[in-house]
Structures are given as C-alpha cells and as structure tokens.
Amino acid sequence: MNVDGDILLDRGTFQGNIHLVSARVDDTLSIVKIKQEKVTFPLYLRLLYPFIKNIKKNPITSLLQKEYQTIESHYMKIDLQFARIGRLRDDEQSWPEKNNLNLDGFIYQKLGTDDNIKVLKDAKTRLKWLRLQPEFFPQTYEQLAEVLKKEGDPDAATEILIHKERDIRPKLNRLSKFWNRFLDITIAYGYKPTKALVWSSIFISIGWNLFALGYDNCSNSISNNKCLFSPASEISPYT
C-alpha cells in the first residue's frame, strides 16, 4: 500500500486486524480516540483454556481451542511491520492489548500531534507502547530513540536505549545476565559514562581509607614487631 497523503483512523470502532504491513505513507498515520470492540469469553472457556491450549489430537479440546481463537481474533491488532510513514500520531487509549502490536521494522520520522491531543513523547509512556509487542525487537527501541533525539529530547532517547539493554536481559544465559546487570549498575551500558566516575570515586575513597587505617595500625604496632612493613618515616637506611 502506498499513500501520498494521510491515513486517518481517528474515532473509529475496530475489531480484528489493522493490517498495514509494508505500507508507505508519505505524511501522517493517525490512530487517535479509537474504540476497541469489547471481547467477552464464556466463563467455562476462560477457565479451561489454560489447561487445554497445548493439547493436540483431541477432538473436544480442538473444538474448544478453535472457539477460543475465534473469539480472540476479535481483539484489535495493529500490525505495522516494515511500514514507513512520515509522522505517527496516536494516543494511549487507542493502543491495542498486550501482544497485539507489531512494530518490527516500523520506520517513522517523527511523533506528531495536533493542539487537542497530548503529545506522547516521554520515555516512560513510550516504553509501555514498545512492550505491547509479543516479542523483543531491538530495532523498535533504536527507532524510537532516534526520533526522540531528533525532536530535541536526548535524555528520553538515552532512557529508551538503556531499557533496550534491560529488556533483553531475560533472554540471556546466567553469565550474560550477570554481565548485563553489572554494566547497567556501573556505566548504564555506556550511555551514562559519568556513572563510571562516581563508582571510581567510591572505590578510590574506600581504598584510601583502608590504606590509612592499615598505616595507623602499623604505626601503632611497629614497636612490638607486629607489622610486616613499617611506615617509610620509621625506617632508617643506617640501621
């Protein structure tokens, strides 16, 4: 799909897929104040499905699984995989449920709005948006950070990139998780190098105090030959 102008989905009521995979929109994709059709599962299906969802080759469970999937398909899903647009305009109430958003490969030049809609550019809110995806896609974090930086908010961009590294942690093995956490605590993965100066100052201060404590103890016990190394001021080259 190639659109020279805008795609406006504002104030509509939707169910099922909003499918814009590989779409090209020169200007604005607007998803604002839309309503999602309410989806209701029968009580028995909600209770049974966690136990039967992985059972195969059983006619009864297969029938129940199909019924569940049919109802589930009514949830609004937004698929923007590999789409390219000029400007994205949206609001939080128009986002789909968790696991129903696909932003993999989605490219946009800026986040925009009009005078009546709150701009959603803060890192905390946009992280919620990224985490609606069913999988972790690092490109989606990098794309958002790039746009935020271009729009004059490098701090928000940095927060997004830091959380990209944090959100990949559950997929790592134990050793890699430890190293990931260490880099987070010490230098924020290199995005906040001043943290390294803080930690260096702490370690230098600890080392200085330990050395001073050892020096004092050694000075007090030198007369009893309890100190292996004497302070330099107590050693004479002529004795």
Coordinates of C-alpha atoms in Angstrom, one line a residue, residues 11-204:
R11 CA -12.6 7.9 16.4
G12 CA -13.5 4.6 14.7
T13 CA -14.5 1.4 16.4
F14 CA -12.4 -1.6 15.4
Q15 CA -12.1 -5.3 15.9
G16 CA -9.7 -7.7 14.3
N17 CA -6.6 -6.6 12.4
I18 CA -5.5 -3.2 11.3
H19 CA -3.1 -4.5 8.7
L20 CA -0.5 -2.0 7.4
V21 CA 2.4 -4.3 6.8
S22 CA 5.0 -2.7 4.4
A23 CA 2.7 0.3 3.9
R24 CA 4.2 3.5 2.7
V25 CA 2.5 6.7 3.9
D26 CA 4.1 10.0 2.9
D27 CA 2.6 12.0 5.7
T28 CA 0.6 11.1 8.8
L29 CA -0.7 7.8 10.2
S30 CA -3.3 8.9 12.8
I31 CA -4.7 6.5 15.4
V32 CA -6.4 8.7 17.9
K33 CA -9.5 8.2 20.1
I34 CA -10.4 4.9 18.6
K35 CA -12.6 2.4 20.3
Q36 CA -12.0 -1.3 20.5
E37 CA -15.0 -3.6 20.3
K38 CA -15.4 -5.4 23.6
V39 CA -14.5 -9.1 23.5
T40 CA -16.1 -11.4 26.0
F41 CA -15.1 -15.1 26.6
P42 CA -17.6 -17.5 28.2
L43 CA -16.6 -18.4 31.7
Y44 CA -16.1 -22.1 31.0
L45 CA -13.7 -21.2 28.2
R46 CA -11.7 -18.8 30.3
L47 CA -11.3 -21.4 33.0
L48 CA -10.5 -24.3 30.7
Y49 CA -8.2 -22.8 28.1
P50 CA -5.0 -22.5 30.2
F51 CA -5.2 -26.3 30.7
I52 CA -6.2 -27.3 27.1
K53 CA -4.3 -24.9 24.9
N54 CA -1.4 -27.2 24.4
I55 CA -3.3 -30.5 24.0
K56 CA -3.3 -31.8 20.4
K57 CA -5.2 -34.5 18.5
N58 CA -8.2 -34.5 20.8
P59 CA -11.5 -33.6 19.1
I60 CA -13.0 -32.0 22.2
T61 CA -10.1 -29.8 23.1
S62 CA -9.5 -28.9 19.4
L63 CA -13.1 -27.7 19.2
L64 CA -12.6 -25.6 22.4
Q65 CA -9.3 -24.2 21.1
K66 CA -10.9 -23.2 17.9
E67 CA -13.7 -21.5 19.7
Y68 CA -11.3 -19.6 21.9
Q69 CA -9.2 -18.5 18.9
T70 CA -12.3 -17.3 17.0
I71 CA -13.3 -15.1 19.9
E72 CA -9.7 -13.9 20.4
S73 CA -9.5 -12.8 16.7
H74 CA -12.0 -10.1 17.5
Y75 CA -9.4 -8.3 19.6
M76 CA -8.0 -5.3 17.8
K77 CA -4.5 -5.9 16.5
I78 CA -2.3 -3.3 14.9
D79 CA 0.4 -4.6 12.5
L80 CA 2.9 -2.0 11.3
Q81 CA 5.7 -4.4 10.4
F82 CA 8.1 -2.9 7.9
A83 CA 5.8 0.1 7.3
R84 CA 7.3 3.5 6.6
I85 CA 5.5 6.7 7.4
G86 CA 6.3 10.4 7.8
R87 CA 4.6 11.1 11.1
L88 CA 2.9 8.9 13.8
R89 CA 0.0 10.5 15.7
D90 CA -1.6 8.3 18.4
D91 CA -2.8 8.3 22.0
E92 CA -2.6 5.7 24.7
Q93 CA -6.3 4.8 24.8
S94 CA -6.0 3.7 21.2
W95 CA -3.3 1.2 21.8
P96 CA -4.2 -2.5 21.5
E97 CA -4.0 -5.1 24.2
K98 CA -0.6 -6.6 25.1
N99 CA 0.8 -8.9 22.4
N100 CA -1.5 -7.3 19.7
L101 CA 1.0 -4.7 18.4
N102 CA 3.7 -5.4 15.9
L103 CA 6.3 -2.6 15.3
D104 CA 9.1 -4.8 13.9
G105 CA 10.9 -2.8 11.2
F106 CA 8.4 0.1 11.5
I107 CA 10.1 3.4 10.4
Y108 CA 8.7 6.8 11.2
Q109 CA 10.3 10.2 11.0
K110 CA 8.6 12.0 13.9
L111 CA 5.9 11.7 16.6
G112 CA 3.3 14.4 16.0
T113 CA 0.0 15.6 17.2
D114 CA -2.4 18.5 16.9
D115 CA -3.5 21.0 19.5
N116 CA -6.2 18.9 21.1
I117 CA -4.2 15.7 21.7
K118 CA -1.5 15.2 24.3
V119 CA 1.9 14.5 22.9
L120 CA 3.2 11.1 23.9
K121 CA 6.9 11.6 23.8
D122 CA 8.0 10.8 27.3
A123 CA 10.2 7.7 27.7
K124 CA 8.0 6.0 30.3
T125 CA 4.9 6.1 28.3
R126 CA 6.6 5.1 25.0
L127 CA 8.2 2.1 26.8
K128 CA 4.7 0.8 27.6
W129 CA 3.9 1.1 23.9
L130 CA 7.0 -0.9 22.9
R131 CA 6.3 -3.6 25.5
L132 CA 2.8 -4.3 24.0
Q133 CA 4.7 -6.3 21.3
P134 CA 4.7 -10.1 21.6
E135 CA 8.4 -10.3 21.2
F136 CA 11.5 -8.2 21.9
F137 CA 12.6 -6.3 18.8
P138 CA 15.7 -4.1 19.4
Q139 CA 15.1 -2.1 16.2
T140 CA 11.9 -0.7 17.7
Y141 CA 13.8 0.8 20.6
E142 CA 16.5 2.2 18.4
Q143 CA 14.0 3.8 16.0
L144 CA 12.1 5.4 18.9
A145 CA 15.4 6.7 20.4
E146 CA 16.4 8.2 17.1
V147 CA 13.1 10.1 16.7
L148 CA 13.2 11.4 20.3
K149 CA 16.8 12.6 19.8
K150 CA 15.9 14.4 16.6
E151 CA 13.0 16.0 18.3
G152 CA 15.2 17.5 21.0
D153 CA 14.9 15.1 23.9
P154 CA 18.3 13.2 24.1
D155 CA 17.6 12.3 27.8
A156 CA 14.4 10.4 26.8
A157 CA 16.3 8.8 23.9
T158 CA 19.0 7.6 26.3
E159 CA 16.4 6.1 28.6
I160 CA 14.9 4.1 25.7
L161 CA 18.3 2.7 24.8
I162 CA 19.1 1.8 28.4
H163 CA 15.8 0.0 28.7
K164 CA 16.5 -1.8 25.4
E165 CA 19.5 -3.5 27.1
R166 CA 17.5 -4.2 30.2
D167 CA 14.6 -5.7 28.3
I168 CA 16.9 -8.2 26.5
R169 CA 18.2 -9.5 29.8
P170 CA 15.5 -12.2 30.3
K171 CA 16.7 -13.8 27.1
L172 CA 20.3 -14.1 28.2
N173 CA 22.1 -17.0 29.9
R174 CA 23.1 -16.7 33.6
L175 CA 26.6 -15.4 33.0
S176 CA 25.4 -12.9 30.4
K177 CA 22.6 -11.7 32.7
F178 CA 25.2 -11.0 35.4
W179 CA 27.4 -9.1 33.0
N180 CA 24.3 -7.2 31.7
R181 CA 23.3 -6.2 35.2
F182 CA 26.9 -5.2 36.1
L183 CA 27.1 -2.9 33.0
D184 CA 23.7 -1.4 34.0
I185 CA 24.7 -0.6 37.5
T186 CA 28.2 0.7 36.7
I187 CA 28.0 2.7 33.5
A188 CA 24.4 2.2 32.2
Y189 CA 25.8 0.3 29.2
G190 CA 28.0 3.2 28.3
Y191 CA 25.1 5.6 27.8
K192 CA 25.9 7.4 31.1
P193 CA 29.7 7.4 31.4
T194 CA 29.6 9.8 34.4
K195 CA 28.4 6.8 36.5
A196 CA 31.9 5.3 36.0
L197 CA 33.4 8.4 37.6
V198 CA 31.1 8.1 40.6
W199 CA 32.0 4.4 41.1
S200 CA 35.7 5.2 40.6
S201 CA 35.5 7.9 43.3
I202 CA 33.8 5.4 45.6
F203 CA 36.4 2.7 45.2
I204 CA 39.3 5.2 45.5

